């Protein structure tokens, strides 16, 4: 039994779920309990459960048999303590969140989540003085400061398998199939699975596309006897024209909704997406108008997803029959891949070691094959888009993949 400066921790999973959350919960709790005799409390439904003081003791039995299970045994939510809907109104519930931490004498609040979760945890640290720690999870792989987030590898596997399957049917019917992939504002999932699945066209938020150019590329393939095509499109991909208009809208919309910039690294970080521009505009609207706006956006999203629009335009431009597959939440479902299980175990065990030595207010990152603490102040508010000189982009181009630019 090793000595520990930390006696009790709270554990929550926030933001969208992903495979590997249970594996990480298990690793943190097992090492914390076995090695350091810490008390481990689970908090239900992310920051919502923290505010509402809904906790559960995580003993060995509670975290046993969950390594391979998808989702999160604790439940998740996208609620933010500083702006939470309570009784129909958005309220700052940071103090209620901190009260739960103090009431249970948690020495540190460990939050498993993406960039937004790190931001929310760090806000609690700054506003209420509680100690926090985060672990990077997301299928988007866009958390700044870590080489990889857990959940990503599993999602790449699912998406690649889907692209493989689309290949066989596209070939039989001599069609083009647009496969829409998640990833929010980053193209990691589309790039990695697109390259792994041999997609002919890969569209990413980091590289605005020109429809005409894609159409020419597809027709050229036909001329060379390739009668099918697979287009892997990230949900955040946008055309050159959209990118320009959104850039303008962003400027007109002023600051972001939460008043914080997204100062990601490199040129690609400057590229904005539809989501960002809409966020920026929405920030300046009165609540009532904002709600109406959200409803309209949701209606259009349901009516014509980005991939459907893309397929329609490309079919018109090329005369080639097009189909659409949107993988959606399938990409986040099911159990974690072997790599993610191992990554979660490494990150979780390291988190427990760091807690024992009293290292707080850090994200446990995966860098160069090792788990290391990175101060939260250095990562929050930053994004991790694909750098435009990424080797995978370069080699895919050399192989003839079209990125629409
Ligand atoms: O951040 C993970 C993610 O799956 C994104 O890729 C996607 O844009 C979003 O979450 C979907 O969110 P929700 O599950 O709330 O619909």
mmCIF file of C-alpha atoms and ligand atoms in Angstrom:
data_model
loop_
_atom_site.group_PDB
_atom_site.id
_atom_site.type_symbol
_atom_site.label_atom_id
_atom_site.label_comp_id
_atom_site.label_asym_id
_atom_site.label_seq_id
_atom_site.Cartn_x
_atom_site.Cartn_y
_atom_site.Cartn_z
ATOM 1 C CA UNK A 1 0.000 0.000 0.000
ATOM 2 C CA UNK A 2 1.558 3.301 -1.095
ATOM 3 C CA UNK A 3 1.128 6.662 0.648
ATOM 4 C CA UNK A 4 -1.408 9.091 -0.748
ATOM 5 C CA UNK A 5 -1.958 12.814 -0.284
ATOM 6 C CA UNK A 6 -5.472 12.366 -1.675
ATOM 7 C CA UNK A 7 -8.080 10.567 0.406
ATOM 8 C CA UNK A 8 -11.264 11.030 -1.583
ATOM 9 C CA UNK A 9 -12.014 11.758 -5.249
ATOM 10 C CA UNK A 10 -15.167 12.446 -7.228
ATOM 11 C CA UNK A 11 -15.409 11.054 -10.750
ATOM 12 C CA UNK A 12 -17.703 12.290 -13.503
ATOM 13 C CA UNK A 13 -18.125 11.787 -17.261
ATOM 14 C CA UNK A 14 -19.249 14.869 -19.197
ATOM 15 C CA UNK A 15 -20.015 15.817 -22.797
ATOM 16 C CA UNK A 16 -20.854 13.208 -25.445
ATOM 17 C CA UNK A 17 -20.085 9.672 -24.367
ATOM 18 C CA UNK A 18 -17.566 7.449 -26.136
ATOM 19 C CA UNK A 19 -16.163 3.938 -25.904
ATOM 20 C CA UNK A 20 -13.509 3.696 -23.190
ATOM 21 C CA UNK A 21 -15.147 5.777 -20.476
ATOM 22 C CA UNK A 22 -15.859 2.699 -18.361
ATOM 23 C CA UNK A 23 -12.355 1.366 -18.933
ATOM 24 C CA UNK A 24 -10.955 4.674 -17.646
ATOM 25 C CA UNK A 25 -13.323 4.763 -14.643
ATOM 26 C CA UNK A 26 -12.263 1.203 -13.819
ATOM 27 C CA UNK A 27 -8.536 1.974 -14.048
ATOM 28 C CA UNK A 28 -8.712 5.119 -11.917
ATOM 29 C CA UNK A 29 -10.878 3.474 -9.273
ATOM 30 C CA UNK A 30 -8.964 0.187 -9.098
ATOM 31 C CA UNK A 31 -5.567 1.842 -8.692
ATOM 32 C CA UNK A 32 -6.949 4.487 -6.323
ATOM 33 C CA UNK A 33 -8.526 1.812 -4.126
ATOM 34 C CA UNK A 34 -5.904 -0.969 -4.338
ATOM 35 C CA UNK A 35 -2.743 1.085 -4.320
ATOM 36 C CA UNK A 36 -3.733 4.123 -2.307
ATOM 37 C CA UNK A 37 -6.871 3.273 -0.285
ATOM 38 C CA UNK A 38 -8.686 6.304 -1.635
ATOM 39 C CA UNK A 39 -12.422 6.655 -1.423
ATOM 40 C CA UNK A 40 -13.905 6.955 -4.928
ATOM 41 C CA UNK A 41 -17.277 8.582 -5.490
ATOM 42 C CA UNK A 42 -19.014 8.476 -8.836
ATOM 43 C CA UNK A 43 -21.165 11.421 -9.858
ATOM 44 C CA UNK A 44 -24.145 10.748 -12.109
ATOM 45 C CA UNK A 45 -24.821 12.534 -15.406
ATOM 46 C CA UNK A 46 -21.804 14.833 -15.578
ATOM 47 C CA UNK A 47 -21.952 18.327 -14.095
ATOM 48 C CA UNK A 48 -25.751 18.082 -13.751
ATOM 49 C CA UNK A 49 -25.343 15.325 -11.140
ATOM 50 C CA UNK A 50 -22.629 17.316 -9.407
ATOM 51 C CA UNK A 51 -24.918 20.321 -9.048
ATOM 52 C CA UNK A 52 -27.773 18.087 -7.879
ATOM 53 C CA UNK A 53 -25.523 16.160 -5.481
ATOM 54 C CA UNK A 54 -26.207 12.737 -6.990
ATOM 55 C CA UNK A 55 -23.316 10.493 -6.048
ATOM 56 C CA UNK A 56 -22.569 6.797 -5.685
ATOM 57 C CA UNK A 57 -19.744 4.970 -3.942
ATOM 58 C CA UNK A 58 -17.516 3.263 -6.507
ATOM 59 C CA UNK A 59 -16.034 0.265 -4.745
ATOM 60 C CA UNK A 60 -14.268 -2.669 -6.369
ATOM 61 C CA UNK A 61 -17.515 -4.458 -7.152
ATOM 62 C CA UNK A 62 -18.971 -1.373 -8.858
ATOM 63 C CA UNK A 63 -16.076 -1.086 -11.308
ATOM 64 C CA UNK A 64 -15.649 -4.773 -11.954
ATOM 65 C CA UNK A 65 -16.622 -6.228 -15.344
ATOM 66 C CA UNK A 66 -16.873 -2.867 -17.125
ATOM 67 C CA UNK A 67 -13.613 -2.797 -19.095
ATOM 68 C CA UNK A 68 -15.258 -3.797 -22.361
ATOM 69 C CA UNK A 69 -18.603 -2.073 -21.877
ATOM 70 C CA UNK A 70 -19.524 0.903 -24.084
ATOM 71 C CA UNK A 71 -21.063 4.166 -22.858
ATOM 72 C CA UNK A 72 -20.556 5.198 -19.241
ATOM 73 C CA UNK A 73 -21.918 3.544 -16.094
ATOM 74 C CA UNK A 74 -22.205 7.036 -14.596
ATOM 75 C CA UNK A 75 -24.290 8.591 -17.368
ATOM 76 C CA UNK A 76 -23.270 11.812 -19.121
ATOM 77 C CA UNK A 77 -24.699 15.210 -19.976
ATOM 78 C CA UNK A 78 -23.616 18.324 -21.815
ATOM 79 C CA UNK A 79 -24.601 20.612 -18.910
ATOM 80 C CA UNK A 80 -22.215 23.344 -17.798
ATOM 81 C CA UNK A 81 -22.159 24.422 -14.135
ATOM 82 C CA UNK A 82 -21.817 28.141 -14.978
ATOM 83 C CA UNK A 83 -24.812 28.129 -17.329
ATOM 84 C CA UNK A 84 -27.263 25.369 -16.471
ATOM 85 C CA UNK A 85 -30.937 25.208 -17.301
ATOM 86 C CA UNK A 86 -32.778 25.078 -13.978
ATOM 87 C CA UNK A 87 -36.525 25.719 -13.753
ATOM 88 C CA UNK A 88 -36.593 26.823 -17.403
ATOM 89 C CA UNK A 89 -33.845 29.429 -16.858
ATOM 90 C CA UNK A 90 -30.113 29.416 -17.456
ATOM 91 C CA UNK A 91 -28.379 29.876 -14.101
ATOM 92 C CA UNK A 92 -24.874 29.903 -12.735
ATOM 93 C CA UNK A 93 -24.760 26.762 -10.555
ATOM 94 C CA UNK A 94 -21.011 26.753 -9.916
ATOM 95 C CA UNK A 95 -21.437 27.215 -6.159
ATOM 96 C CA UNK A 96 -23.868 24.270 -5.932
ATOM 97 C CA UNK A 97 -21.336 22.158 -7.809
ATOM 98 C CA UNK A 98 -18.543 23.177 -5.437
ATOM 99 C CA UNK A 99 -20.829 22.542 -2.437
ATOM 100 C CA UNK A 100 -21.167 18.870 -3.445
ATOM 101 C CA UNK A 101 -17.382 18.568 -3.696
ATOM 102 C CA UNK A 102 -16.934 20.079 -0.230
ATOM 103 C CA UNK A 103 -19.812 18.219 1.392
ATOM 104 C CA UNK A 104 -18.293 14.873 0.408
ATOM 105 C CA UNK A 105 -14.781 16.078 1.264
ATOM 106 C CA UNK A 106 -13.524 15.275 -2.223
ATOM 107 C CA UNK A 107 -9.888 16.340 -2.461
ATOM 108 C CA UNK A 108 -10.163 16.443 -6.236
ATOM 109 C CA UNK A 109 -12.870 16.294 -8.894
ATOM 110 C CA UNK A 110 -11.778 14.081 -11.796
ATOM 111 C CA UNK A 111 -13.608 14.873 -15.040
ATOM 112 C CA UNK A 112 -13.515 12.580 -18.051
ATOM 113 C CA UNK A 113 -14.367 14.662 -21.108
ATOM 114 C CA UNK A 114 -13.299 16.658 -24.130
ATOM 115 C CA UNK A 115 -12.214 20.271 -24.551
ATOM 116 C CA UNK A 116 -15.513 21.659 -23.251
ATOM 117 C CA UNK A 117 -15.302 19.543 -20.108
ATOM 118 C CA UNK A 118 -11.747 20.723 -19.437
ATOM 119 C CA UNK A 119 -12.976 24.301 -19.789
ATOM 120 C CA UNK A 120 -15.856 23.702 -17.378
ATOM 121 C CA UNK A 121 -13.640 21.967 -14.842
ATOM 122 C CA UNK A 122 -11.073 24.747 -15.001
ATOM 123 C CA UNK A 123 -13.813 27.352 -14.571
ATOM 124 C CA UNK A 124 -14.872 25.602 -11.357
ATOM 125 C CA UNK A 125 -11.275 25.689 -10.229
ATOM 126 C CA UNK A 126 -11.037 29.420 -10.886
ATOM 127 C CA UNK A 127 -14.456 30.414 -9.565
ATOM 128 C CA UNK A 128 -14.749 28.139 -6.536
ATOM 129 C CA UNK A 129 -11.175 27.108 -5.756
ATOM 130 C CA UNK A 130 -11.783 23.346 -5.908
ATOM 131 C CA UNK A 131 -9.064 21.010 -7.162
ATOM 132 C CA UNK A 132 -9.748 19.346 -10.520
ATOM 133 C CA UNK A 133 -8.182 16.931 -13.003
ATOM 134 C CA UNK A 134 -9.269 15.891 -16.506
ATOM 135 C CA UNK A 135 -8.714 12.951 -18.841
ATOM 136 C CA UNK A 136 -9.102 13.509 -22.624
ATOM 137 C CA UNK A 137 -11.936 11.555 -24.221
ATOM 138 C CA UNK A 138 -13.674 12.151 -27.521
ATOM 139 C CA UNK A 139 -14.123 10.417 -30.838
ATOM 140 C CA UNK A 140 -13.293 13.815 -32.400
ATOM 141 C CA UNK A 141 -9.653 13.594 -31.233
ATOM 142 C CA UNK A 142 -9.525 17.377 -31.019
ATOM 143 C CA UNK A 143 -8.391 17.884 -27.418
ATOM 144 C CA UNK A 144 -5.407 20.211 -27.326
ATOM 145 C CA UNK A 145 -2.277 19.034 -25.509
ATOM 146 C CA UNK A 146 -2.604 15.279 -26.043
ATOM 147 C CA UNK A 147 -1.499 13.181 -29.032
ATOM 148 C CA UNK A 148 -4.698 11.161 -28.858
ATOM 149 C CA UNK A 149 -7.991 11.112 -26.977
ATOM 150 C CA UNK A 150 -9.576 7.848 -25.978
ATOM 151 C CA UNK A 151 -12.628 6.804 -27.994
ATOM 152 C CA UNK A 152 -11.029 7.960 -31.230
ATOM 153 C CA UNK A 153 -9.392 4.670 -32.157
ATOM 154 C CA UNK A 154 -12.657 2.789 -31.683
ATOM 155 C CA UNK A 155 -14.588 5.280 -33.800
ATOM 156 C CA UNK A 156 -11.958 5.051 -36.554
ATOM 157 C CA UNK A 157 -12.434 1.281 -36.549
ATOM 158 C CA UNK A 158 -16.211 1.578 -36.867
ATOM 159 C CA UNK A 159 -16.000 4.220 -39.596
ATOM 160 C CA UNK A 160 -13.370 2.275 -41.551
ATOM 161 C CA UNK A 161 -15.462 -0.873 -41.418
ATOM 162 C CA UNK A 162 -18.432 1.124 -42.740
ATOM 163 C CA UNK A 163 -16.357 2.569 -45.606
ATOM 164 C CA UNK A 164 -15.158 -0.947 -46.483
ATOM 165 C CA UNK A 165 -18.760 -2.107 -46.678
ATOM 166 C CA UNK A 166 -19.799 0.896 -48.743
ATOM 167 C CA UNK A 167 -17.039 0.080 -51.210
ATOM 168 C CA UNK A 168 -18.498 -3.298 -52.131
ATOM 169 C CA UNK A 169 -22.008 -2.031 -52.753
ATOM 170 C CA UNK A 170 -20.821 1.135 -54.509
ATOM 171 C CA UNK A 171 -18.734 -1.035 -56.833
ATOM 172 C CA UNK A 172 -21.634 -3.359 -57.673
ATOM 173 C CA UNK A 173 -23.970 -0.497 -58.544
ATOM 174 C CA UNK A 174 -21.414 1.870 -60.106
ATOM 175 C CA UNK A 175 -22.469 4.629 -57.719
ATOM 176 C CA UNK A 176 -20.859 7.303 -55.675
ATOM 177 C CA UNK A 177 -21.578 7.075 -51.957
ATOM 178 C CA UNK A 178 -21.093 9.992 -49.606
ATOM 179 C CA UNK A 179 -20.358 8.806 -46.083
ATOM 180 C CA UNK A 180 -20.825 11.481 -43.427
ATOM 181 C CA UNK A 181 -18.613 11.145 -40.368
ATOM 182 C CA UNK A 182 -18.700 12.859 -36.991
ATOM 183 C CA UNK A 183 -15.846 14.944 -35.648
ATOM 184 C CA UNK A 184 -17.492 18.283 -34.841
ATOM 185 C CA UNK A 185 -15.061 21.027 -35.890
ATOM 186 C CA UNK A 186 -12.151 18.683 -36.616
ATOM 187 C CA UNK A 187 -11.523 16.256 -39.449
ATOM 188 C CA UNK A 188 -9.427 13.637 -37.637
ATOM 189 C CA UNK A 189 -12.044 10.908 -37.798
ATOM 190 C CA UNK A 190 -12.796 11.479 -41.499
ATOM 191 C CA UNK A 191 -9.099 11.687 -42.381
ATOM 192 C CA UNK A 192 -7.984 8.602 -40.486
ATOM 193 C CA UNK A 193 -10.916 6.385 -41.519
ATOM 194 C CA UNK A 194 -10.975 7.844 -45.032
ATOM 195 C CA UNK A 195 -7.323 6.951 -45.574
ATOM 196 C CA UNK A 196 -7.707 3.563 -43.850
ATOM 197 C CA UNK A 197 -10.783 2.766 -45.952
ATOM 198 C CA UNK A 198 -9.272 4.068 -49.192
ATOM 199 C CA UNK A 199 -11.888 6.780 -49.752
ATOM 200 C CA UNK A 200 -11.447 8.553 -53.087
ATOM 201 C CA UNK A 201 -12.487 11.958 -51.764
ATOM 202 C CA UNK A 202 -12.005 13.128 -48.167
ATOM 203 C CA UNK A 203 -13.612 16.381 -47.060
ATOM 204 C CA UNK A 204 -12.450 18.059 -43.875
ATOM 205 C CA UNK A 205 -13.351 21.234 -41.936
ATOM 206 C CA UNK A 206 -9.698 22.250 -42.182
ATOM 207 C CA UNK A 207 -9.755 22.302 -46.013
ATOM 208 C CA UNK A 208 -12.695 24.150 -47.632
ATOM 209 C CA UNK A 209 -13.794 22.298 -50.766
ATOM 210 C CA UNK A 210 -14.733 23.338 -54.283
ATOM 211 C CA UNK A 211 -17.689 21.317 -55.615
ATOM 212 C CA UNK A 212 -16.655 21.788 -59.221
ATOM 213 C CA UNK A 213 -13.233 20.392 -58.512
ATOM 214 C CA UNK A 214 -14.678 17.297 -56.807
ATOM 215 C CA UNK A 215 -17.049 16.779 -59.751
ATOM 216 C CA UNK A 216 -14.144 16.990 -62.221
ATOM 217 C CA UNK A 217 -12.168 14.511 -60.144
ATOM 218 C CA UNK A 218 -15.093 12.062 -60.073
ATOM 219 C CA UNK A 219 -15.603 12.335 -63.841
ATOM 220 C CA UNK A 220 -11.901 11.797 -64.388
ATOM 221 C CA UNK A 221 -12.123 8.598 -62.350
ATOM 222 C CA UNK A 222 -14.957 7.442 -64.617
ATOM 223 C CA UNK A 223 -12.857 8.192 -67.693
ATOM 224 C CA UNK A 224 -10.207 5.908 -66.221
ATOM 225 C CA UNK A 225 -12.720 3.083 -65.833
ATOM 226 C CA UNK A 226 -13.464 3.591 -62.104
ATOM 227 C CA UNK A 227 -17.231 3.594 -62.070
ATOM 228 C CA UNK A 228 -17.715 3.952 -58.312
ATOM 229 C CA UNK A 229 -16.457 6.509 -55.787
ATOM 230 C CA UNK A 230 -16.435 6.805 -52.022
ATOM 231 C CA UNK A 231 -16.536 10.255 -50.455
ATOM 232 C CA UNK A 232 -15.716 10.454 -46.741
ATOM 233 C CA UNK A 233 -17.103 13.780 -45.545
ATOM 234 C CA UNK A 234 -16.569 15.183 -42.058
ATOM 235 C CA UNK A 235 -19.760 16.694 -40.650
ATOM 236 C CA UNK A 236 -17.954 20.035 -40.248
ATOM 237 C CA UNK A 237 -16.661 20.185 -43.834
ATOM 238 C CA UNK A 238 -17.665 23.285 -45.768
ATOM 239 C CA UNK A 239 -17.339 24.679 -49.256
ATOM 240 C CA UNK A 240 -15.035 27.579 -50.080
ATOM 241 C CA UNK A 241 -18.080 29.838 -50.481
ATOM 242 C CA UNK A 242 -19.598 28.707 -47.172
ATOM 243 C CA UNK A 243 -16.268 29.259 -45.476
ATOM 244 C CA UNK A 244 -16.089 32.805 -46.821
ATOM 245 C CA UNK A 245 -19.648 33.640 -45.825
ATOM 246 C CA UNK A 246 -19.201 32.148 -42.408
ATOM 247 C CA UNK A 247 -16.020 34.094 -41.913
ATOM 248 C CA UNK A 248 -18.004 37.258 -42.653
ATOM 249 C CA UNK A 249 -20.825 36.166 -40.357
ATOM 250 C CA UNK A 250 -18.331 35.495 -37.612
ATOM 251 C CA UNK A 251 -16.882 38.963 -37.924
ATOM 252 C CA UNK A 252 -20.370 40.479 -37.893
ATOM 253 C CA UNK A 253 -21.384 38.295 -34.942
ATOM 254 C CA UNK A 254 -18.522 39.495 -32.768
ATOM 255 C CA UNK A 255 -17.396 37.502 -29.757
ATOM 256 C CA UNK A 256 -18.307 33.905 -29.010
ATOM 257 C CA UNK A 257 -21.222 32.912 -26.818
ATOM 258 C CA UNK A 258 -19.076 32.196 -23.754
ATOM 259 C CA UNK A 259 -16.800 35.170 -24.318
ATOM 260 C CA UNK A 260 -13.737 32.991 -24.808
ATOM 261 C CA UNK A 261 -11.668 32.678 -27.963
ATOM 262 C CA UNK A 262 -10.781 29.320 -29.454
ATOM 263 C CA UNK A 263 -7.094 29.982 -29.932
ATOM 264 C CA UNK A 264 -5.986 26.732 -31.480
ATOM 265 C CA UNK A 265 -2.510 26.263 -32.921
ATOM 266 C CA UNK A 266 -1.391 26.986 -36.476
ATOM 267 C CA UNK A 267 -3.140 28.286 -39.557
ATOM 268 C CA UNK A 268 -5.817 25.623 -39.625
ATOM 269 C CA UNK A 269 -7.040 26.859 -36.258
ATOM 270 C CA UNK A 270 -8.084 30.073 -37.962
ATOM 271 C CA UNK A 271 -10.474 28.212 -40.222
ATOM 272 C CA UNK A 272 -14.026 28.515 -38.963
ATOM 273 C CA UNK A 273 -16.945 26.215 -39.433
ATOM 274 C CA UNK A 274 -20.654 26.615 -39.713
ATOM 275 C CA UNK A 275 -20.993 25.715 -36.034
ATOM 276 C CA UNK A 276 -18.683 28.498 -34.913
ATOM 277 C CA UNK A 277 -20.287 31.153 -37.074
ATOM 278 C CA UNK A 278 -23.748 30.195 -35.890
ATOM 279 C CA UNK A 279 -22.522 30.241 -32.282
ATOM 280 C CA UNK A 280 -21.118 33.714 -32.829
ATOM 281 C CA UNK A 281 -24.328 35.086 -34.303
ATOM 282 C CA UNK A 282 -26.472 33.371 -31.698
ATOM 283 C CA UNK A 283 -24.463 34.934 -28.887
ATOM 284 C CA UNK A 284 -25.789 38.388 -29.713
ATOM 285 C CA UNK A 285 -29.438 37.417 -30.096
ATOM 286 C CA UNK A 286 -32.110 37.775 -27.397
ATOM 287 C CA UNK A 287 -33.004 34.435 -25.776
ATOM 288 C CA UNK A 288 -36.406 34.173 -27.487
ATOM 289 C CA UNK A 289 -34.970 34.746 -30.960
ATOM 290 C CA UNK A 290 -32.108 32.431 -30.129
ATOM 291 C CA UNK A 291 -34.546 29.619 -29.298
ATOM 292 C CA UNK A 292 -36.436 30.160 -32.544
ATOM 293 C CA UNK A 293 -33.138 30.173 -34.415
ATOM 294 C CA UNK A 294 -32.122 26.884 -32.774
ATOM 295 C CA UNK A 295 -35.419 25.298 -33.793
ATOM 296 C CA UNK A 296 -34.983 26.396 -37.402
ATOM 297 C CA UNK A 297 -31.431 25.085 -37.435
ATOM 298 C CA UNK A 298 -32.549 21.750 -35.956
ATOM 299 C CA UNK A 299 -35.330 21.529 -38.568
ATOM 300 C CA UNK A 300 -32.897 22.099 -41.427
ATOM 301 C CA UNK A 301 -30.360 19.708 -39.956
ATOM 302 C CA UNK A 302 -33.030 17.007 -39.920
ATOM 303 C CA UNK A 303 -34.334 17.982 -43.356
ATOM 304 C CA UNK A 304 -31.086 17.958 -45.241
ATOM 305 C CA UNK A 305 -27.861 16.850 -43.610
ATOM 306 C CA UNK A 306 -24.655 18.151 -45.098
ATOM 307 C CA UNK A 307 -23.881 14.818 -46.838
ATOM 308 C CA UNK A 308 -27.286 14.736 -48.518
ATOM 309 C CA UNK A 309 -26.807 18.230 -49.900
ATOM 310 C CA UNK A 310 -23.348 17.306 -51.089
ATOM 311 C CA UNK A 311 -24.558 14.121 -52.798
ATOM 312 C CA UNK A 312 -27.400 15.994 -54.488
ATOM 313 C CA UNK A 313 -25.050 18.642 -55.898
ATOM 314 C CA UNK A 314 -22.481 16.085 -57.051
ATOM 315 C CA UNK A 315 -25.124 13.951 -58.728
ATOM 316 C CA UNK A 316 -26.359 17.053 -60.579
ATOM 317 C CA UNK A 317 -22.843 18.020 -61.640
ATOM 318 C CA UNK A 318 -21.650 14.561 -62.734
ATOM 319 C CA UNK A 319 -24.789 12.654 -63.695
ATOM 320 C CA UNK A 320 -23.532 9.778 -61.536
ATOM 321 C CA UNK A 321 -26.074 8.163 -59.247
ATOM 322 C CA UNK A 322 -25.348 9.091 -55.641
ATOM 323 C CA UNK A 323 -26.286 7.608 -52.259
ATOM 324 C CA UNK A 324 -25.708 8.838 -48.732
ATOM 325 C CA UNK A 325 -24.790 7.080 -45.506
ATOM 326 C CA UNK A 326 -24.628 9.009 -42.270
ATOM 327 C CA UNK A 327 -23.027 6.884 -39.577
ATOM 328 C CA UNK A 328 -24.145 9.146 -36.726
ATOM 329 C CA UNK A 329 -24.031 7.817 -33.196
ATOM 330 C CA UNK A 330 -23.058 4.330 -34.348
ATOM 331 C CA UNK A 331 -19.553 5.833 -34.274
ATOM 332 C CA UNK A 332 -19.837 6.379 -30.524
ATOM 333 C CA UNK A 333 -21.577 3.143 -29.653
ATOM 334 C CA UNK A 334 -20.365 -0.246 -28.470
ATOM 335 C CA UNK A 335 -17.289 -1.347 -26.596
ATOM 336 C CA UNK A 336 -13.782 0.132 -26.891
ATOM 337 C CA UNK A 337 -11.106 -1.218 -29.232
ATOM 338 C CA UNK A 338 -8.084 -3.015 -27.710
ATOM 339 C CA UNK A 339 -5.992 0.145 -28.218
ATOM 340 C CA UNK A 340 -8.563 2.312 -26.411
ATOM 341 C CA UNK A 341 -8.835 -0.191 -23.564
ATOM 342 C CA UNK A 342 -5.068 -0.057 -23.083
ATOM 343 C CA UNK A 343 -4.965 3.757 -23.452
ATOM 344 C CA UNK A 344 -7.735 4.198 -20.873
ATOM 345 C CA UNK A 345 -5.986 1.851 -18.500
ATOM 346 C CA UNK A 346 -2.711 3.772 -18.857
ATOM 347 C CA UNK A 347 -4.354 7.179 -18.459
ATOM 348 C CA UNK A 348 -6.515 6.032 -15.539
ATOM 349 C CA UNK A 349 -3.645 4.443 -13.637
ATOM 350 C CA UNK A 350 -1.491 7.536 -14.188
ATOM 351 C CA UNK A 351 -4.335 9.738 -12.968
ATOM 352 C CA UNK A 352 -4.494 7.766 -9.711
ATOM 353 C CA UNK A 353 -0.697 8.038 -9.259
ATOM 354 C CA UNK A 354 -0.825 11.794 -9.828
ATOM 355 C CA UNK A 355 -3.715 12.173 -7.386
ATOM 356 C CA UNK A 356 -1.766 10.224 -4.782
ATOM 357 C CA UNK A 357 1.181 12.591 -5.077
ATOM 358 C CA UNK A 358 -1.151 15.597 -4.852
ATOM 359 C CA UNK A 359 -0.866 16.800 -8.447
ATOM 360 C CA UNK A 360 -4.078 18.651 -9.296
ATOM 361 C CA UNK A 361 -5.439 21.010 -11.962
ATOM 362 C CA UNK A 362 -3.869 19.067 -14.795
ATOM 363 C CA UNK A 363 -5.039 17.061 -17.771
ATOM 364 C CA UNK A 364 -3.502 13.607 -17.977
ATOM 365 C CA UNK A 365 -2.259 13.623 -21.566
ATOM 366 C CA UNK A 366 -0.870 10.916 -23.837
ATOM 367 C CA UNK A 367 2.328 12.158 -25.473
ATOM 368 C CA UNK A 368 4.949 10.151 -27.316
ATOM 369 C CA UNK A 369 3.607 6.911 -25.899
ATOM 370 C CA UNK A 370 3.642 8.138 -22.281
ATOM 371 C CA UNK A 371 1.028 9.562 -19.930
ATOM 372 C CA UNK A 372 2.039 12.965 -18.579
ATOM 373 C CA UNK A 373 0.340 15.749 -16.600
ATOM 374 C CA UNK A 374 -0.238 18.994 -18.520
ATOM 375 C CA UNK A 375 -1.394 22.098 -16.597
ATOM 376 C CA UNK A 376 -5.031 22.804 -17.418
ATOM 377 C CA UNK A 377 -4.270 26.488 -17.858
ATOM 378 C CA UNK A 378 -2.151 25.549 -20.880
ATOM 379 C CA UNK A 379 -4.850 23.552 -22.654
ATOM 380 C CA UNK A 380 -8.256 25.086 -21.958
ATOM 381 C CA UNK A 381 -9.840 27.166 -24.701
ATOM 382 C CA UNK A 382 -7.470 25.719 -27.312
ATOM 383 C CA UNK A 383 -8.376 23.467 -30.181
ATOM 384 C CA UNK A 384 -6.517 20.816 -32.113
ATOM 385 C CA UNK A 385 -7.415 20.888 -35.796
ATOM 386 C CA UNK A 386 -5.457 18.822 -38.315
ATOM 387 C CA UNK A 387 -2.284 20.735 -39.191
ATOM 388 C CA UNK A 388 -2.183 21.340 -42.930
ATOM 389 C CA UNK A 389 1.257 19.729 -43.128
ATOM 390 C CA UNK A 390 0.081 16.510 -41.463
ATOM 391 C CA UNK A 391 1.871 13.498 -43.043
ATOM 392 C CA UNK A 392 -1.384 11.657 -43.664
ATOM 393 C CA UNK A 393 -2.670 14.544 -45.800
ATOM 394 C CA UNK A 394 0.535 14.630 -47.748
ATOM 395 C CA UNK A 395 0.728 10.911 -48.449
ATOM 396 C CA UNK A 396 -2.988 10.652 -49.302
ATOM 397 C CA UNK A 397 -2.530 13.429 -51.869
ATOM 398 C CA UNK A 398 0.426 11.563 -53.363
ATOM 399 C CA UNK A 399 -1.804 8.490 -53.683
ATOM 400 C CA UNK A 400 -4.319 10.560 -55.621
ATOM 401 C CA UNK A 401 -6.928 11.226 -52.930
ATOM 402 C CA UNK A 402 -8.965 14.360 -53.592
ATOM 403 C CA UNK A 403 -9.505 16.815 -50.717
ATOM 404 C CA UNK A 404 -11.710 19.066 -52.791
ATOM 405 C CA UNK A 405 -9.190 21.927 -52.929
HETATM 406 O O1 LIG B 1 -18.081 15.376 -29.670
HETATM 407 C C1 LIG B 1 -18.510 14.117 -30.018
HETATM 408 C C2 LIG B 1 -19.634 14.199 -31.010
HETATM 409 O O2 LIG B 1 -20.013 12.874 -31.338
HETATM 410 C C3 LIG B 1 -19.350 14.998 -32.274
HETATM 411 O O3 LIG B 1 -18.579 14.318 -33.201
HETATM 412 C C4 LIG B 1 -20.737 15.318 -32.740
HETATM 413 O O4 LIG B 1 -20.760 16.499 -33.511
HETATM 414 C C5 LIG B 1 -21.491 15.517 -31.449
HETATM 415 O O5 LIG B 1 -20.751 14.843 -30.442
HETATM 416 C C6 LIG B 1 -22.896 14.975 -31.436
HETATM 417 O O6 LIG B 1 -23.465 15.327 -30.231
HETATM 418 P P1 LIG B 1 -24.805 14.726 -29.636
HETATM 419 O O7 LIG B 1 -24.531 13.332 -29.176
HETATM 420 O O8 LIG B 1 -25.125 15.627 -28.500
HETATM 421 O O9 LIG B 1 -25.812 14.743 -30.728
#
